[in-house]
Amino acid sequence: MREIYNGMPAGDLGTEGWEKPWSGPNGGSCVEAKQLGGDHVAVRQSTDPTGPALICTAEAMAGFVEAAKNGLADFLL
């Protein structure tokens, strides 16, 4: 695998290991996440599996999930 960087083609991260934790009743259009080595997480749009991937640290993702649980992301709804 080549260097991992934010915005890289998600297809370069392989097809295995992607999960749909935020899947809902929207016809399969959802966010997919993948745990990467080196304490990083990748996020991609399921309808564009080879498009750009958002790469963040596992710590940043944990912070986002915790904040969302506490209602801090409700403005997105």
Short mmCIF file of N, CA and C in Angstrom, two decimals:
data_model
loop_
_atom_site.label_atom_id
_atom_site.label_comp_id
_atom_site.label_asym_id
_atom_site.label_seq_id
_atom_site.Cartn_x
_atom_site.Cartn_y
_atom_site.Cartn_z
N MET A 1 0.84 -1.17 0.00
CA MET A 1 0.00 0.00 0.00
C MET A 1 0.89 1.24 0.00
N ARG A 2 0.48 2.24 -0.73
CA ARG A 2 1.27 3.46 -0.77
C ARG A 2 0.98 4.35 0.44
N GLU A 3 1.61 5.49 0.49
CA GLU A 3 1.43 6.42 1.61
C GLU A 3 -0.04 6.78 1.78
N ILE A 4 -0.49 6.83 3.02
CA ILE A 4 -1.87 7.19 3.33
C ILE A 4 -1.94 8.69 3.57
N TYR A 5 -2.88 9.36 2.89
CA TYR A 5 -3.03 10.80 3.05
C TYR A 5 -4.50 11.18 2.87
N ASN A 6 -4.89 12.28 3.46
CA ASN A 6 -6.25 12.77 3.37
C ASN A 6 -6.61 13.11 1.93
N GLY A 7 -7.75 12.63 1.47
CA GLY A 7 -8.20 12.88 0.10
C GLY A 7 -7.73 11.86 -0.90
N MET A 8 -6.98 10.86 -0.45
CA MET A 8 -6.50 9.84 -1.38
C MET A 8 -7.68 9.04 -1.92
N PRO A 9 -7.54 8.40 -3.07
CA PRO A 9 -8.62 7.55 -3.59
C PRO A 9 -8.90 6.41 -2.61
N ALA A 10 -10.15 6.29 -2.19
CA ALA A 10 -10.52 5.24 -1.25
C ALA A 10 -10.24 3.86 -1.83
N GLY A 11 -10.30 3.73 -3.14
CA GLY A 11 -10.00 2.45 -3.78
C GLY A 11 -8.59 1.97 -3.51
N ASP A 12 -7.67 2.91 -3.25
CA ASP A 12 -6.29 2.55 -2.94
C ASP A 12 -6.15 1.91 -1.55
N LEU A 13 -7.21 1.99 -0.76
CA LEU A 13 -7.19 1.41 0.58
C LEU A 13 -7.76 -0.01 0.61
N GLY A 14 -8.09 -0.54 -0.56
CA GLY A 14 -8.60 -1.90 -0.65
C GLY A 14 -10.10 -1.98 -0.48
N THR A 15 -10.63 -3.17 -0.71
CA THR A 15 -12.07 -3.37 -0.63
C THR A 15 -12.49 -4.04 0.67
N GLU A 16 -11.56 -4.63 1.39
CA GLU A 16 -11.87 -5.35 2.64
C GLU A 16 -11.83 -4.40 3.83
N GLY A 17 -12.70 -4.67 4.81
CA GLY A 17 -12.65 -3.96 6.08
C GLY A 17 -13.53 -2.74 6.19
N TRP A 18 -14.19 -2.35 5.13
CA TRP A 18 -15.09 -1.20 5.19
C TRP A 18 -16.38 -1.60 5.90
N GLU A 19 -16.83 -0.79 6.84
CA GLU A 19 -18.06 -1.02 7.59
C GLU A 19 -19.03 0.13 7.33
N LYS A 20 -20.32 -0.15 7.49
CA LYS A 20 -21.36 0.87 7.30
C LYS A 20 -22.06 1.15 8.63
N PRO A 21 -21.36 1.79 9.57
CA PRO A 21 -21.97 2.01 10.88
C PRO A 21 -23.10 3.02 10.87
N TRP A 22 -23.20 3.84 9.83
CA TRP A 22 -24.22 4.87 9.77
C TRP A 22 -25.24 4.59 8.68
N SER A 23 -25.39 3.33 8.31
CA SER A 23 -26.33 2.97 7.26
C SER A 23 -27.75 3.19 7.75
N GLY A 24 -28.58 3.66 6.86
CA GLY A 24 -29.97 3.92 7.24
C GLY A 24 -30.90 3.64 6.09
N PRO A 25 -32.12 4.12 6.20
CA PRO A 25 -33.16 3.86 5.20
C PRO A 25 -33.06 4.78 3.99
N ASN A 26 -31.85 5.05 3.52
CA ASN A 26 -31.67 6.02 2.43
C ASN A 26 -31.26 5.34 1.13
N GLY A 27 -31.66 4.11 0.94
CA GLY A 27 -31.37 3.42 -0.32
C GLY A 27 -29.94 3.00 -0.49
N GLY A 28 -29.19 2.82 0.60
CA GLY A 28 -27.82 2.35 0.49
C GLY A 28 -26.78 3.45 0.40
N SER A 29 -27.20 4.70 0.33
CA SER A 29 -26.26 5.81 0.29
C SER A 29 -25.86 6.14 1.72
N CYS A 30 -24.66 5.77 2.10
CA CYS A 30 -24.24 5.98 3.48
C CYS A 30 -22.74 6.19 3.56
N VAL A 31 -22.30 6.44 4.75
CA VAL A 31 -20.88 6.62 5.03
C VAL A 31 -20.30 5.28 5.45
N GLU A 32 -19.11 4.97 4.96
CA GLU A 32 -18.40 3.75 5.34
C GLU A 32 -17.10 4.15 6.03
N ALA A 33 -16.69 3.36 6.99
CA ALA A 33 -15.45 3.63 7.72
C ALA A 33 -14.58 2.39 7.75
N LYS A 34 -13.28 2.61 7.83
CA LYS A 34 -12.32 1.51 7.86
C LYS A 34 -11.20 1.87 8.82
N GLN A 35 -10.88 0.95 9.72
CA GLN A 35 -9.74 1.13 10.62
C GLN A 35 -8.47 0.85 9.82
N LEU A 36 -7.54 1.78 9.85
CA LEU A 36 -6.27 1.62 9.15
C LEU A 36 -5.17 1.36 10.17
N GLY A 37 -4.10 0.78 9.73
CA GLY A 37 -2.94 0.62 10.60
C GLY A 37 -2.38 1.98 10.95
N GLY A 38 -1.63 2.04 12.03
CA GLY A 38 -1.01 3.31 12.40
C GLY A 38 -1.96 4.26 13.09
N ASP A 39 -3.05 3.73 13.70
CA ASP A 39 -3.98 4.53 14.48
C ASP A 39 -4.71 5.58 13.64
N HIS A 40 -5.11 5.20 12.43
CA HIS A 40 -5.88 6.10 11.58
C HIS A 40 -7.17 5.41 11.13
N VAL A 41 -8.14 6.23 10.77
CA VAL A 41 -9.44 5.77 10.29
C VAL A 41 -9.70 6.46 8.95
N ALA A 42 -10.28 5.70 8.03
CA ALA A 42 -10.69 6.26 6.74
C ALA A 42 -12.21 6.27 6.67
N VAL A 43 -12.76 7.30 6.04
CA VAL A 43 -14.20 7.43 5.83
C VAL A 43 -14.42 7.71 4.35
N ARG A 44 -15.42 7.04 3.77
CA ARG A 44 -15.74 7.26 2.35
C ARG A 44 -17.25 7.23 2.15
N GLN A 45 -17.69 7.73 1.02
CA GLN A 45 -19.09 7.67 0.62
C GLN A 45 -19.34 6.34 -0.07
N SER A 46 -20.34 5.59 0.39
CA SER A 46 -20.57 4.25 -0.16
C SER A 46 -20.93 4.27 -1.64
N THR A 47 -21.55 5.33 -2.11
CA THR A 47 -21.93 5.39 -3.52
C THR A 47 -20.76 5.75 -4.42
N ASP A 48 -19.62 6.10 -3.82
CA ASP A 48 -18.42 6.44 -4.58
C ASP A 48 -17.21 5.77 -3.92
N PRO A 49 -17.16 4.42 -3.93
CA PRO A 49 -16.14 3.69 -3.18
C PRO A 49 -14.71 3.91 -3.66
N THR A 50 -14.52 4.50 -4.81
CA THR A 50 -13.16 4.79 -5.27
C THR A 50 -12.84 6.28 -5.19
N GLY A 51 -13.82 7.07 -4.73
CA GLY A 51 -13.63 8.51 -4.59
C GLY A 51 -12.71 8.84 -3.43
N PRO A 52 -12.62 10.11 -3.07
CA PRO A 52 -11.70 10.52 -2.03
C PRO A 52 -12.09 10.00 -0.66
N ALA A 53 -11.08 9.68 0.14
CA ALA A 53 -11.28 9.21 1.51
C ALA A 53 -10.82 10.30 2.48
N LEU A 54 -11.62 10.51 3.51
CA LEU A 54 -11.22 11.38 4.60
C LEU A 54 -10.42 10.51 5.57
N ILE A 55 -9.20 10.92 5.86
CA ILE A 55 -8.32 10.18 6.77
C ILE A 55 -8.16 11.01 8.04
N CYS A 56 -8.45 10.40 9.18
CA CYS A 56 -8.25 11.10 10.45
C CYS A 56 -7.69 10.13 11.47
N THR A 57 -7.24 10.66 12.57
CA THR A 57 -6.72 9.78 13.62
C THR A 57 -7.89 9.08 14.31
N ALA A 58 -7.61 7.93 14.88
CA ALA A 58 -8.63 7.22 15.64
C ALA A 58 -9.08 8.08 16.82
N GLU A 59 -8.18 8.85 17.40
CA GLU A 59 -8.52 9.74 18.51
C GLU A 59 -9.51 10.82 18.06
N ALA A 60 -9.28 11.40 16.87
CA ALA A 60 -10.20 12.41 16.35
C ALA A 60 -11.57 11.80 16.06
N MET A 61 -11.60 10.59 15.52
CA MET A 61 -12.87 9.92 15.24
C MET A 61 -13.61 9.63 16.54
N ALA A 62 -12.89 9.17 17.55
CA ALA A 62 -13.51 8.89 18.85
C ALA A 62 -14.11 10.17 19.43
N GLY A 63 -13.40 11.28 19.29
CA GLY A 63 -13.90 12.56 19.76
C GLY A 63 -15.16 12.98 19.03
N PHE A 64 -15.19 12.77 17.71
CA PHE A 64 -16.36 13.10 16.91
C PHE A 64 -17.57 12.25 17.33
N VAL A 65 -17.35 10.95 17.48
CA VAL A 65 -18.45 10.06 17.87
C VAL A 65 -18.98 10.44 19.24
N GLU A 66 -18.09 10.71 20.19
CA GLU A 66 -18.53 11.11 21.52
C GLU A 66 -19.31 12.42 21.47
N ALA A 67 -18.82 13.38 20.72
CA ALA A 67 -19.53 14.66 20.60
C ALA A 67 -20.90 14.47 19.95
N ALA A 68 -20.97 13.62 18.93
CA ALA A 68 -22.26 13.34 18.27
C ALA A 68 -23.24 12.70 19.26
N LYS A 69 -22.75 11.79 20.08
CA LYS A 69 -23.59 11.16 21.10
C LYS A 69 -24.14 12.19 22.08
N ASN A 70 -23.37 13.24 22.32
CA ASN A 70 -23.76 14.29 23.25
C ASN A 70 -24.57 15.41 22.58
N GLY A 71 -24.93 15.20 21.30
CA GLY A 71 -25.79 16.17 20.61
C GLY A 71 -25.09 17.31 19.92
N LEU A 72 -23.76 17.34 19.94
CA LEU A 72 -23.04 18.45 19.34
C LEU A 72 -23.03 18.46 17.82
N ALA A 73 -23.50 17.38 17.20
CA ALA A 73 -23.60 17.34 15.74
C ALA A 73 -25.05 17.43 15.26
N ASP A 74 -25.97 17.72 16.18
CA ASP A 74 -27.39 17.78 15.82
C ASP A 74 -27.68 18.85 14.76
N PHE A 75 -26.83 19.88 14.67
CA PHE A 75 -27.04 20.92 13.67
C PHE A 75 -26.92 20.37 12.24
N LEU A 76 -26.34 19.18 12.08
CA LEU A 76 -26.20 18.57 10.77
C LEU A 76 -27.50 17.92 10.30
N LEU A 77 -28.43 17.73 11.19
CA LEU A 77 -29.69 17.04 10.86
C LEU A 77 -30.76 18.01 10.38
#
